[in-house]
Coordinates of C-alpha atoms and ligand atoms in Angstrom, one line a residue:
M1 CA 105.5 -20.0 -168.8
E2 CA 103.1 -22.3 -171.0
I3 CA 101.1 -24.0 -168.7
S4 CA 101.1 -27.0 -171.3
S5 CA 104.9 -27.2 -171.1
I6 CA 105.1 -28.2 -167.4
E7 CA 106.2 -31.8 -166.9
S8 CA 107.3 -31.8 -163.6
P9 CA 107.6 -29.5 -160.4
A10 CA 111.6 -29.3 -161.0
F11 CA 111.4 -26.2 -162.8
L12 CA 110.1 -24.2 -159.9
K13 CA 113.6 -24.4 -158.3
E14 CA 115.0 -22.1 -160.8
L15 CA 112.4 -19.4 -160.6
D16 CA 112.2 -16.5 -158.3
V17 CA 109.4 -15.3 -156.1
E18 CA 107.8 -12.7 -158.7
Q19 CA 108.3 -15.5 -161.6
L20 CA 106.4 -17.7 -159.1
E21 CA 103.7 -15.1 -158.6
N22 CA 103.4 -14.8 -162.0
L23 CA 102.8 -18.6 -162.5
A24 CA 100.0 -18.2 -159.6
S25 CA 97.9 -15.9 -161.7
E26 CA 98.7 -18.0 -164.9
I27 CA 97.4 -21.0 -163.2
R28 CA 94.3 -19.4 -161.9
S29 CA 93.4 -18.3 -165.5
F30 CA 94.1 -21.5 -166.8
L31 CA 91.7 -23.3 -164.1
I32 CA 89.1 -20.7 -164.6
G33 CA 89.1 -21.4 -168.3
Q34 CA 89.3 -25.3 -168.1
L35 CA 86.5 -25.5 -165.5
S36 CA 84.4 -23.5 -167.1
K37 CA 83.9 -26.2 -169.6
T38 CA 84.0 -29.2 -167.3
G39 CA 82.8 -27.9 -163.9
G40 CA 84.7 -29.3 -160.8
H41 CA 86.0 -27.9 -157.3
L42 CA 87.0 -24.5 -158.6
G43 CA 87.0 -22.5 -155.4
S44 CA 89.2 -25.0 -153.3
N45 CA 91.6 -24.8 -156.0
L46 CA 91.9 -21.0 -156.7
G47 CA 92.5 -20.7 -153.2
V48 CA 95.8 -23.0 -153.2
C49 CA 97.7 -21.6 -156.0
E50 CA 100.4 -20.0 -154.2
L51 CA 100.2 -22.8 -151.3
T52 CA 101.0 -25.6 -153.7
I53 CA 103.6 -23.6 -156.1
A54 CA 105.5 -23.0 -152.6
L55 CA 105.0 -26.7 -151.5
H56 CA 106.6 -27.8 -154.7
K57 CA 109.3 -25.1 -154.7
I58 CA 110.5 -26.1 -151.2
Y59 CA 109.8 -29.9 -151.0
N60 CA 111.0 -32.4 -153.6
S61 CA 108.1 -34.4 -154.2
P62 CA 107.9 -37.6 -154.7
E63 CA 110.9 -38.1 -152.4
D64 CA 109.1 -35.8 -149.9
Q65 CA 105.7 -37.2 -149.6
L66 CA 102.8 -34.4 -150.1
I67 CA 99.7 -36.0 -148.6
W68 CA 96.5 -34.1 -149.5
D69 CA 93.2 -34.2 -147.1
I70 CA 90.3 -35.0 -149.4
G71 CA 92.1 -34.3 -152.7
H72 CA 89.6 -32.3 -154.3
Q73 CA 92.0 -29.2 -154.2
T74 CA 94.9 -30.9 -155.8
Y75 CA 94.2 -29.6 -159.7
V76 CA 97.2 -27.3 -158.9
H77 CA 99.4 -30.1 -157.9
K78 CA 97.9 -32.0 -161.0
I79 CA 99.3 -29.1 -163.3
L80 CA 102.7 -28.7 -161.5
T81 CA 103.3 -32.6 -161.9
G82 CA 102.7 -32.5 -165.8
R83 CA 98.8 -33.2 -166.1
S84 CA 97.6 -30.0 -167.4
S85 CA 96.5 -31.9 -170.9
M86 CA 94.3 -33.9 -169.0
F87 CA 92.0 -31.0 -167.8
P88 CA 89.6 -31.5 -170.8
F89 CA 89.1 -34.8 -169.3
L90 CA 88.7 -33.7 -165.6
R91 CA 86.2 -36.1 -163.8
K92 CA 85.3 -37.9 -166.9
K93 CA 85.1 -41.7 -167.7
S94 CA 88.7 -42.9 -168.4
G95 CA 89.8 -39.1 -167.9
M96 CA 91.7 -37.7 -164.9
S97 CA 90.4 -38.0 -161.5
G98 CA 89.1 -34.9 -159.5
F99 CA 91.1 -36.4 -156.4
I100 CA 94.4 -37.9 -155.8
H101 CA 94.9 -41.1 -157.8
R102 CA 98.1 -43.1 -157.5
G103 CA 97.6 -44.6 -161.0
E104 CA 98.0 -41.1 -162.4
S105 CA 101.3 -40.0 -160.9
V106 CA 104.3 -40.9 -158.8
H107 CA 103.6 -37.3 -157.0
D108 CA 100.2 -39.0 -155.9
I109 CA 100.9 -40.6 -152.8
W110 CA 97.7 -41.0 -150.7
E111 CA 94.0 -41.4 -152.2
A112 CA 91.0 -40.1 -150.4
G113 CA 87.8 -38.5 -151.5
H114 CA 86.5 -38.6 -147.8
S115 CA 87.9 -36.3 -145.2
S116 CA 90.2 -36.0 -142.2
T117 CA 92.6 -39.2 -143.3
S118 CA 95.5 -37.5 -144.2
L119 CA 97.1 -36.8 -140.4
S120 CA 96.8 -40.5 -139.9
A121 CA 98.1 -41.4 -143.2
A122 CA 101.1 -39.1 -143.2
L123 CA 102.0 -40.4 -139.7
G124 CA 101.9 -43.8 -140.8
H125 CA 104.4 -43.1 -143.6
A126 CA 106.8 -41.2 -141.4
I127 CA 106.6 -44.6 -138.9
V128 CA 107.8 -46.5 -141.8
R129 CA 110.2 -44.0 -143.0
D130 CA 111.9 -43.9 -139.6
N131 CA 111.8 -47.8 -139.3
T132 CA 113.6 -48.1 -142.5
G133 CA 115.9 -45.4 -142.1
R134 CA 114.7 -43.6 -145.3
S135 CA 115.1 -39.8 -145.6
G136 CA 112.3 -37.3 -146.7
H137 CA 109.7 -35.2 -145.5
V138 CA 106.2 -36.0 -144.8
I139 CA 103.7 -33.3 -145.4
A140 CA 99.8 -33.3 -144.6
I141 CA 98.0 -30.6 -146.2
I142 CA 94.4 -30.3 -144.5
G143 CA 91.7 -27.7 -144.5
D144 CA 89.9 -26.1 -141.9
G145 CA 86.6 -28.1 -142.7
A146 CA 88.7 -31.3 -142.9
L147 CA 90.1 -30.5 -139.4
T148 CA 86.6 -30.8 -137.7
G149 CA 86.6 -34.3 -138.5
G150 CA 87.4 -36.7 -135.6
M151 CA 89.8 -38.8 -137.2
A152 CA 92.3 -35.9 -137.8
M153 CA 91.8 -35.1 -133.9
E154 CA 92.8 -38.7 -133.0
A155 CA 95.6 -38.4 -135.3
L156 CA 96.8 -35.0 -134.0
N157 CA 96.9 -36.2 -130.6
H158 CA 98.9 -39.4 -131.7
L159 CA 101.3 -37.0 -133.6
G160 CA 102.1 -34.9 -130.7
D161 CA 102.9 -37.8 -128.4
S162 CA 104.8 -39.8 -131.2
G163 CA 107.5 -36.9 -131.7
R164 CA 107.6 -38.0 -135.5
K165 CA 108.8 -35.3 -137.9
V166 CA 105.6 -34.6 -139.7
T167 CA 104.8 -31.4 -141.2
V168 CA 100.8 -30.4 -141.0
V169 CA 99.7 -27.6 -143.0
L170 CA 96.3 -26.2 -142.2
N171 CA 94.6 -24.7 -145.2
D172 CA 92.4 -22.0 -143.2
N173 CA 89.9 -20.4 -145.4
G174 CA 87.1 -20.3 -143.1
M175 CA 85.0 -22.5 -145.3
S176 CA 84.1 -26.2 -145.5
I177 CA 81.6 -26.4 -148.4
S178 CA 79.7 -23.7 -146.5
P179 CA 81.2 -21.5 -143.9
N180 CA 83.0 -23.4 -141.4
I181 CA 81.6 -23.9 -138.0
G182 CA 82.6 -24.6 -134.6
A183 CA 84.8 -23.9 -131.6
L184 CA 88.2 -24.8 -133.5
K185 CA 87.2 -22.5 -136.0
N186 CA 87.0 -19.7 -133.5
F187 CA 90.4 -20.7 -132.0
F188 CA 91.9 -20.6 -135.5
A189 CA 90.4 -17.2 -136.0
D190 CA 91.5 -15.6 -132.7
D191 CA 94.2 -13.1 -132.9
D192 CA 95.6 -14.4 -129.5
L193 CA 98.6 -16.1 -131.0
H194 CA 100.4 -16.7 -127.8
F195 CA 97.7 -18.8 -126.4
R196 CA 97.6 -20.8 -130.0
K197 CA 101.4 -21.5 -129.7
T198 CA 101.3 -22.8 -126.2
F199 CA 98.6 -25.2 -127.0
F200 CA 100.7 -26.8 -129.7
E201 CA 103.9 -26.7 -127.9
K202 CA 102.2 -28.3 -124.8
I203 CA 100.9 -31.2 -127.2
G204 CA 104.4 -31.8 -128.6
I205 CA 103.8 -30.0 -131.8
H206 CA 105.8 -26.9 -133.3
Y207 CA 103.3 -24.1 -134.2
L208 CA 104.2 -21.6 -137.2
G209 CA 101.9 -19.0 -138.4
P210 CA 99.6 -17.5 -139.1
V211 CA 101.1 -17.4 -142.4
N212 CA 99.4 -15.3 -145.4
G213 CA 98.8 -18.3 -147.9
H214 CA 98.8 -15.8 -151.0
C215 CA 102.2 -14.5 -150.2
I216 CA 104.7 -16.9 -151.8
S217 CA 107.8 -15.3 -149.9
E218 CA 106.1 -15.9 -146.5
L219 CA 105.3 -19.5 -147.4
I220 CA 108.6 -20.4 -148.6
D221 CA 110.2 -18.7 -145.1
C222 CA 107.8 -20.8 -143.4
F223 CA 108.5 -24.0 -145.1
Q224 CA 112.1 -23.8 -145.1
E225 CA 112.1 -23.4 -141.2
A226 CA 109.8 -26.3 -140.9
K227 CA 112.3 -28.3 -142.8
L228 CA 115.0 -27.7 -140.3
T229 CA 112.5 -28.5 -137.3
D230 CA 113.2 -31.8 -135.7
S231 CA 109.7 -32.6 -134.4
P232 CA 105.9 -32.5 -135.8
V233 CA 105.1 -29.0 -137.0
F234 CA 101.9 -27.4 -137.6
I235 CA 101.9 -24.7 -140.1
H236 CA 98.6 -22.5 -140.0
V237 CA 98.1 -20.9 -143.5
R238 CA 95.2 -18.7 -144.1
T239 CA 93.8 -18.5 -147.7
E240 CA 90.9 -17.4 -149.5
K241 CA 88.6 -19.9 -151.0
G242 CA 87.8 -18.6 -154.6
K243 CA 90.5 -16.1 -154.7
G244 CA 90.9 -14.3 -158.0
W245 CA 87.6 -14.9 -159.9
L246 CA 85.0 -12.7 -158.5
P247 CA 82.0 -15.1 -158.9
A248 CA 83.7 -17.4 -156.6
E249 CA 84.7 -14.7 -154.1
N250 CA 81.4 -13.3 -154.0
D251 CA 79.5 -16.5 -153.5
L252 CA 79.1 -16.3 -149.8
L253 CA 77.2 -19.7 -149.8
S254 CA 80.2 -22.1 -150.8
K255 CA 82.7 -19.8 -152.6
G256 CA 82.5 -21.5 -155.9
H257 CA 83.2 -25.0 -154.2
G258 CA 81.8 -27.4 -156.6
V259 CA 80.7 -25.8 -160.0
A260 CA 78.8 -27.1 -163.0
P261 CA 80.2 -25.8 -166.4
Y262 CA 79.8 -22.0 -166.4
D263 CA 80.4 -18.7 -168.4
P264 CA 83.8 -17.8 -167.5
Y265 CA 83.0 -14.0 -167.3
T266 CA 80.0 -14.0 -165.5
G267 CA 79.8 -17.1 -163.6
E268 CA 76.7 -17.9 -164.8
P269 CA 75.7 -21.8 -165.2
T270 CA 75.7 -23.0 -169.0
T271 CA 74.3 -26.4 -168.3
T272 CA 70.3 -26.4 -168.3
D273 CA 69.6 -29.4 -166.1
I274 CA 70.3 -27.8 -163.0
T275 CA 67.3 -25.9 -162.8
L276 CA 65.1 -29.5 -162.8
K277 CA 64.2 -30.7 -159.4
D278 CA 66.3 -33.4 -157.6
Y279 CA 65.6 -35.6 -154.9
S280 CA 67.4 -33.8 -152.3
Q281 CA 65.3 -30.6 -153.2
T282 CA 62.2 -32.8 -153.0
V283 CA 63.2 -33.9 -149.5
A284 CA 64.0 -30.4 -148.5
D285 CA 60.6 -29.1 -150.0
A286 CA 59.1 -31.8 -147.9
L287 CA 60.7 -30.9 -144.8
L288 CA 59.9 -27.2 -145.3
D289 CA 56.1 -28.0 -145.5
I290 CA 55.9 -30.5 -142.5
A291 CA 58.0 -27.8 -140.4
E292 CA 55.1 -25.4 -140.7
T293 CA 53.0 -27.7 -138.5
N294 CA 55.5 -29.9 -136.7
F295 CA 58.7 -29.4 -134.7
F296 CA 61.7 -31.3 -135.7
T297 CA 65.5 -30.7 -135.8
V298 CA 67.5 -31.3 -139.0
I299 CA 71.0 -32.4 -138.6
T300 CA 73.7 -31.8 -141.5
P301 CA 77.2 -33.1 -141.4
A302 CA 78.5 -30.1 -143.4
M303 CA 76.3 -30.4 -146.2
I304 CA 73.8 -27.9 -146.1
V305 CA 74.4 -26.9 -149.9
G306 CA 74.5 -30.4 -151.5
S307 CA 71.2 -31.4 -149.0
R308 CA 69.5 -28.5 -150.2
L309 CA 69.2 -27.1 -146.5
V310 CA 69.9 -23.5 -147.5
E311 CA 66.3 -22.3 -147.5
F312 CA 65.5 -24.6 -144.2
G313 CA 68.5 -22.8 -142.4
D314 CA 67.4 -19.4 -143.5
R315 CA 63.4 -20.3 -142.1
Y316 CA 64.2 -22.2 -139.2
P317 CA 68.1 -21.4 -138.1
D318 CA 67.2 -22.9 -134.6
R319 CA 66.0 -26.1 -136.1
L320 CA 69.1 -26.6 -138.2
I321 CA 72.2 -27.9 -136.7
D322 CA 75.5 -28.2 -138.9
T323 CA 77.9 -30.5 -137.2
G324 CA 80.6 -29.6 -139.5
I325 CA 82.7 -32.6 -141.1
A326 CA 81.7 -35.0 -138.0
E327 CA 79.5 -38.0 -139.2
Q328 CA 80.3 -40.1 -136.2
H329 CA 79.2 -37.2 -134.0
A330 CA 76.2 -36.2 -136.0
V331 CA 74.7 -39.7 -136.0
T332 CA 75.2 -40.0 -132.0
L333 CA 74.0 -36.5 -131.8
A334 CA 70.8 -37.5 -133.5
A335 CA 70.5 -40.4 -131.3
G336 CA 71.0 -38.8 -128.1
M337 CA 68.2 -36.1 -129.1
A338 CA 66.1 -39.0 -130.0
N339 CA 66.6 -40.7 -126.5
A340 CA 65.8 -37.1 -124.6
G341 CA 62.5 -37.2 -126.8
G342 CA 63.4 -34.9 -129.6
K343 CA 62.4 -35.5 -133.4
V344 CA 65.5 -35.7 -135.6
F345 CA 66.0 -36.0 -139.3
L346 CA 69.4 -36.6 -140.4
P347 CA 70.2 -36.1 -144.2
I348 CA 73.4 -37.9 -145.0
Y349 CA 75.0 -38.8 -148.2
S350 CA 75.4 -42.5 -148.4
T351 CA 79.1 -42.5 -148.9
F352 CA 79.6 -40.4 -145.8
L353 CA 77.3 -42.6 -143.7
Q354 CA 80.1 -45.1 -143.8
R355 CA 82.0 -43.1 -141.4
G356 CA 79.1 -43.0 -138.7
Y357 CA 78.3 -46.9 -139.2
D358 CA 79.4 -48.0 -135.5
Q359 CA 77.2 -45.1 -134.2
V360 CA 74.3 -46.2 -136.4
V361 CA 74.7 -49.7 -135.1
H362 CA 75.5 -48.9 -131.5
D363 CA 73.8 -46.0 -130.7
V364 CA 70.6 -45.8 -132.9
C365 CA 69.6 -49.4 -133.8
R366 CA 70.8 -51.0 -130.4
Q367 CA 68.8 -48.5 -128.4
N368 CA 65.9 -48.7 -131.1
L369 CA 65.7 -44.6 -131.3
N370 CA 63.6 -42.5 -133.4
V371 CA 66.1 -41.2 -135.9
A372 CA 65.1 -40.4 -139.3
F373 CA 67.9 -41.0 -141.8
G374 CA 67.6 -39.3 -145.4
I375 CA 70.5 -41.1 -147.1
D376 CA 71.4 -39.0 -149.8
R377 CA 73.3 -39.9 -153.3
A378 CA 72.2 -43.3 -153.0
G379 CA 73.6 -45.0 -155.9
F380 CA 76.2 -43.9 -158.3
S381 CA 77.8 -40.6 -157.7
G382 CA 79.0 -39.8 -161.2
A383 CA 82.2 -37.7 -161.5
D384 CA 83.2 -37.9 -158.0
G385 CA 84.1 -41.6 -158.7
D386 CA 85.0 -44.4 -156.5
S387 CA 85.1 -42.7 -152.9
H388 CA 81.9 -41.3 -153.3
H389 CA 79.4 -43.9 -154.9
G390 CA 76.5 -44.6 -152.3
V391 CA 76.4 -48.3 -153.2
F392 CA 77.2 -50.1 -149.8
D393 CA 74.4 -48.9 -147.6
I394 CA 71.8 -51.3 -148.3
A395 CA 74.3 -54.2 -147.6
F396 CA 75.4 -52.4 -144.3
L397 CA 72.2 -51.3 -143.2
R398 CA 69.6 -54.1 -143.7
S399 CA 71.7 -56.4 -141.6
L400 CA 70.8 -54.2 -138.6
P401 CA 67.9 -55.2 -136.5
N402 CA 65.1 -52.4 -135.9
M403 CA 66.3 -50.7 -139.1
I404 CA 63.4 -49.8 -141.9
L405 CA 64.8 -49.1 -145.2
M406 CA 62.9 -47.5 -148.1
M407 CA 63.5 -46.0 -151.4
P408 CA 61.3 -43.7 -153.4
S409 CA 61.0 -44.1 -157.4
C410 CA 59.4 -40.7 -158.1
E411 CA 58.6 -37.3 -156.7
V412 CA 55.3 -38.5 -155.2
E413 CA 56.8 -41.3 -153.2
C414 CA 60.0 -39.2 -152.2
N415 CA 57.5 -36.6 -150.5
M416 CA 55.3 -39.3 -148.9
M417 CA 58.4 -41.4 -147.6
T418 CA 59.8 -38.2 -145.9
R419 CA 56.6 -37.5 -144.2
F420 CA 56.3 -41.2 -143.2
A421 CA 59.9 -41.5 -141.8
L422 CA 59.1 -38.3 -139.7
E423 CA 55.9 -39.7 -138.4
Y424 CA 57.3 -43.3 -137.8
S425 CA 58.2 -43.5 -133.9
E426 CA 58.8 -47.3 -133.7
G427 CA 62.7 -46.9 -134.1
P428 CA 65.1 -46.0 -136.9
I429 CA 64.0 -45.6 -140.5
A430 CA 65.7 -44.5 -143.3
L431 CA 64.8 -43.5 -147.0
R432 CA 67.6 -43.4 -149.4
Y433 CA 67.3 -41.4 -152.7
P434 CA 69.6 -40.9 -155.5
R435 CA 71.5 -37.8 -156.9
G436 CA 69.5 -37.4 -160.0
K437 CA 66.5 -35.5 -161.0
V438 CA 63.0 -36.8 -159.7
D439 CA 60.9 -38.5 -162.0
D440 CA 56.8 -38.3 -162.6
W441 CA 54.7 -40.8 -160.6
L442 CA 54.8 -44.3 -162.3
G443 CA 52.1 -45.7 -160.5
V444 CA 48.6 -46.8 -161.7
E445 CA 46.9 -44.8 -159.1
P446 CA 48.3 -42.4 -156.6
I447 CA 49.2 -44.1 -153.3
K448 CA 47.1 -42.9 -150.3
K449 CA 49.2 -44.4 -147.6
L450 CA 52.6 -46.5 -147.1
E451 CA 52.3 -49.4 -145.3
I452 CA 55.8 -51.1 -143.7
G453 CA 57.1 -53.6 -145.8
K454 CA 54.3 -53.7 -148.3
W455 CA 55.4 -53.4 -151.8
Q456 CA 53.2 -52.4 -154.9
V457 CA 52.5 -54.5 -158.3
L458 CA 52.9 -51.8 -160.9
K459 CA 52.3 -54.1 -163.8
N460 CA 50.7 -57.6 -163.7
G461 CA 52.3 -60.7 -165.5
T462 CA 52.7 -64.5 -165.4
D463 CA 56.1 -65.0 -167.1
A464 CA 58.5 -63.7 -164.7
A465 CA 58.8 -60.7 -162.4
I466 CA 61.1 -58.1 -161.8
I467 CA 61.3 -56.7 -158.4
T468 CA 63.1 -53.2 -158.0
F469 CA 63.0 -50.0 -156.3
G470 CA 63.9 -46.5 -156.7
P471 CA 64.2 -44.6 -160.2
I472 CA 65.4 -47.6 -162.0
L473 CA 61.8 -49.0 -161.7
R474 CA 61.0 -46.9 -165.0
K475 CA 63.7 -49.0 -166.9
A476 CA 61.8 -52.0 -165.4
M477 CA 58.5 -50.8 -166.7
N478 CA 59.9 -49.8 -170.1
T479 CA 61.4 -53.2 -170.4
A480 CA 58.3 -55.2 -169.5
E481 CA 56.1 -53.1 -171.9
S482 CA 58.8 -53.9 -174.9
L483 CA 58.5 -57.4 -174.1
A484 CA 54.7 -57.4 -173.9
E485 CA 55.1 -56.7 -177.6
C486 CA 57.1 -59.9 -178.1
G487 CA 54.4 -61.6 -176.2
L488 CA 55.9 -61.9 -172.6
S489 CA 54.0 -61.4 -169.5
I490 CA 56.3 -59.7 -167.2
M491 CA 55.2 -58.4 -163.9
V492 CA 56.7 -55.2 -162.2
I493 CA 56.9 -54.8 -158.5
N494 CA 57.9 -51.6 -156.7
A495 CA 59.7 -53.0 -153.6
R496 CA 59.5 -49.5 -152.0
F497 CA 60.6 -51.3 -148.7
I498 CA 63.9 -52.7 -149.2
K499 CA 63.6 -54.0 -145.5
P500 CA 61.3 -55.4 -144.3
L501 CA 60.5 -57.4 -147.3
D502 CA 56.9 -58.1 -148.3
E503 CA 56.8 -61.7 -147.3
A504 CA 53.2 -62.1 -148.6
L505 CA 53.7 -61.1 -151.9
L506 CA 56.8 -63.0 -152.1
E507 CA 55.3 -66.4 -150.9
S508 CA 52.9 -66.0 -153.6
L509 CA 55.2 -65.6 -156.4
F510 CA 57.4 -68.7 -155.0
K511 CA 54.2 -70.3 -154.7
Q512 CA 53.1 -69.7 -158.4
Q513 CA 56.7 -70.5 -159.2
I514 CA 57.3 -67.1 -161.2
P515 CA 60.8 -66.7 -161.9
I516 CA 62.3 -63.4 -160.0
L517 CA 64.7 -60.9 -161.5
T518 CA 66.1 -58.3 -158.6
L519 CA 67.3 -55.1 -159.7
E520 CA 69.2 -52.4 -157.6
E521 CA 71.7 -49.8 -158.2
S522 CA 73.9 -51.1 -155.3
V523 CA 76.4 -53.9 -154.5
L524 CA 75.0 -57.3 -155.0
A525 CA 77.0 -58.9 -152.1
G526 CA 74.6 -58.6 -149.2
G527 CA 72.1 -56.4 -151.3
F528 CA 68.4 -56.4 -151.6
G529 CA 68.4 -59.3 -154.3
S530 CA 70.4 -61.3 -151.6
S531 CA 67.6 -60.7 -149.0
V532 CA 65.0 -62.3 -151.7
L533 CA 67.6 -65.1 -152.3
E534 CA 67.8 -65.6 -148.5
Y535 CA 64.2 -65.6 -147.8
A536 CA 63.9 -68.3 -150.7
A537 CA 66.5 -70.5 -149.2
D538 CA 65.1 -70.1 -145.7
H539 CA 61.5 -70.7 -146.5
G540 CA 61.8 -73.7 -148.4
Y541 CA 61.8 -72.2 -151.9
S542 CA 65.5 -72.9 -153.0
G543 CA 64.3 -74.3 -156.1
S544 CA 62.9 -70.9 -157.2
I545 CA 64.6 -69.3 -160.1
I546 CA 65.9 -65.9 -158.9
R547 CA 68.5 -63.7 -160.7
R548 CA 70.1 -60.7 -159.5
L549 CA 71.2 -57.5 -161.4
G550 CA 73.4 -55.0 -159.5
L551 CA 76.9 -54.1 -159.0
D552 CA 80.0 -56.7 -158.9
D553 CA 82.6 -57.0 -156.4
I554 CA 84.3 -54.1 -157.5
F555 CA 85.0 -50.6 -157.1
Y556 CA 83.4 -48.6 -159.9
G557 CA 85.4 -45.4 -160.9
I558 CA 84.4 -42.1 -162.6
G559 CA 81.6 -41.8 -165.3
S560 CA 78.3 -40.2 -166.1
D561 CA 75.6 -41.9 -163.9
E562 CA 74.3 -43.6 -167.1
E563 CA 77.8 -44.7 -168.1
L564 CA 78.3 -46.3 -164.8
R565 CA 74.9 -48.1 -165.3
T566 CA 75.8 -49.4 -168.5
A567 CA 79.2 -50.7 -166.9
A568 CA 76.7 -52.6 -164.4
G569 CA 74.7 -54.1 -166.6
L570 CA 71.7 -52.0 -165.5
T571 CA 70.3 -51.2 -169.1
E572 CA 67.0 -52.1 -170.5
N573 CA 68.8 -54.5 -172.8
V574 CA 70.4 -56.3 -170.2
I575 CA 67.1 -56.4 -168.1
A576 CA 65.4 -57.7 -171.2
E577 CA 67.9 -60.3 -171.8
Q578 CA 67.8 -61.5 -168.2
C579 CA 63.9 -61.7 -168.2
T580 CA 64.1 -63.7 -171.4
R581 CA 66.5 -66.1 -169.8
L582 CA 64.3 -66.6 -166.8
V583 CA 61.3 -67.5 -169.0
L584 CA 63.3 -69.9 -170.9
E585 CA 64.7 -71.4 -167.8
R586 CA 61.4 -72.1 -166.5
E587 CA 60.3 -73.5 -169.6
H588 CA 63.0 -76.0 -169.4
A589 CA 62.9 -76.6 -165.5
Ligands
TPP1 C1 84.0 -37.6 -144.5 C2 83.5 -36.6 -145.5 N1 82.4 -35.9 -145.2 C3 82.1 -34.9 -146.1 C4 82.7 -34.8 -147.5 C5 82.2 -33.6 -148.3 N2 83.0 -32.6 -148.4 C6 83.8 -32.4 -149.3 S1 84.9 -31.0 -149.5 C7 84.2 -30.5 -147.9 C8 84.6 -29.3 -147.3 C9 86.1 -29.4 -147.0 O1 86.6 -28.0 -146.3 P1 88.0 -27.9 -146.3 O2 88.7 -29.2 -145.7 O3 88.2 -26.7 -145.4 O4 88.6 -27.9 -147.7 P2 88.2 -26.3 -148.6 O5 87.4 -26.8 -149.6 O6 87.8 -25.3 -147.9 O7 89.5 -26.0 -149.3 C10 83.2 -31.4 -147.5 C11 82.4 -31.3 -146.5 C12 83.9 -35.7 -147.4 N3 84.8 -35.3 -148.5 N4 83.9 -36.3 -146.4
DXP2 C1 84.7 -33.3 -152.6 C2 83.4 -33.7 -151.9 O1 83.3 -34.6 -151.4 C3 82.2 -33.2 -152.1 O2 82.5 -31.7 -152.6 C4 81.4 -33.5 -153.3 O3 81.9 -33.6 -154.6 C5 80.0 -33.0 -153.4 O4 79.4 -33.7 -154.1 P1 77.9 -33.0 -154.9 O5 78.1 -32.4 -156.0 O6 77.1 -34.3 -155.2 O7 77.4 -32.7 -153.6
MG3 MG1 88.2 -24.6 -145.8

């Protein structure tokens, strides 16, 4: 079977089990070859080849609706639904999403990226199906990692009680990104099948399994039985993440979960920039350093690898808590520990902190607890696309009483801020840092000490001021230096504290009537620039000239971080153009 000739899953109906097994190995080879060039979520997909083939063999997509949790494991689904030719463009600008994307195919029913939503969505689809008299099966496919998320539990609770005909397929590979954790993992690993069956039957859900997820005939039999069952069904499928490719099978840390381009024979990465130090590693190194003399606990919601905490966990196993995918719990756990007098650092991706927002408001900020947040992947998150960009946290955190918000622009500042956050004892504090590699120190002289709400003038100037923070500061400096050659004197300010603002510095700019350009890789609505505008309006400077550059009121898609920045106008050219306009505006005011 030529993978490139597959247009729809209809052909699977004609194939026998042996042919389906051959297809599974061909798809594996295809994935290993293609992803060696683009990178992507290899391990999860190698593990679901047989499972996805069996699902499409037995169910009739799209009349039967396959609802995938997260969606990072849908590459085989994409192949079977006619998208193999798009693999060279996987996770690229204008290419194919690494997740489910409704615009790509009628077989893509539900978009995610964040975990644990599939059961709620499936039940929602089933309720409308039943209310409208439509036929068709609704099947949610969820991983054992995603099942640790609170939403999945809430939906399971509802599903059992509803009695609706929804099939839940648990793809249990024992792995989240790293080995899965928790009591539920033990429950599913337990061979006491009787106890598990009884548990599900008691909550109104018919349990089938465990099924060998690499045995197509077992899977087929099981799905056929599920189709005939007139109540919610839970199918427990056991698979191996990374199945069929030794480098992934042997990778005990993450089974080839998310890989950069690699040599298909050895698995060795072929890109060089992965050796450069990034912000997450800088924070993790600072934590390792501080831990030598101070006791604190690090909490991670399933992101040990991405937050670069492997070494910390090896060195201080009792000081690292992996909650599994459970951001809400992680935040309130941190609040509980802080309330009990513990010192906690919680690295969490900006996009996943969205899940724990009420907990930040209600548990942490309201009680003014000493939780230090490391908001990772703040800014664009490239190839993961719209579900993962960390561009809302400034808007949703700066409105919270008691919260202090910082962003480093280089390695030195990142290290200092991590220390500062752990030393701070007046309430919640967060440093947000991006996905990229750390930059060199930009400052004129090394900072000795951070002061809450104190900004740094990196370059003096009289014609206009750029106020910004984070790595984009370098673009601001470059632009100011180029404009100096054209005779413009542009001040550059490092607003390392996003909240609180440096009111004294702002006052002096307003009084001197220096026009201001704010720059942020985050949404403009409610962002940093808005806080400067608010300050001006509230303190009698509403006539001041202030412009903002940042992200528009849209969801930005996939691209390299630089491509996305260009789309958002965060380039030196646009910054220069805006500065020039500000100067002209002041001249004509
Ligand atoms: C709310 C949320 N938190 C964290 C993540 C990051 N994340 C993506 S995949 C993954 C592991 C998922 O494990 P599982 O559901 O078992 O799928 P597998 O990769 O094992 O197939 C995690 C933690 C996410 N997507 N959503
Ligand atoms: C699918 C998912 O949500 C994660 O695997 C995510 O892709 C991780 O991103 P990083 O590679 O930036 O850690
Ligand atoms: Mg898993």
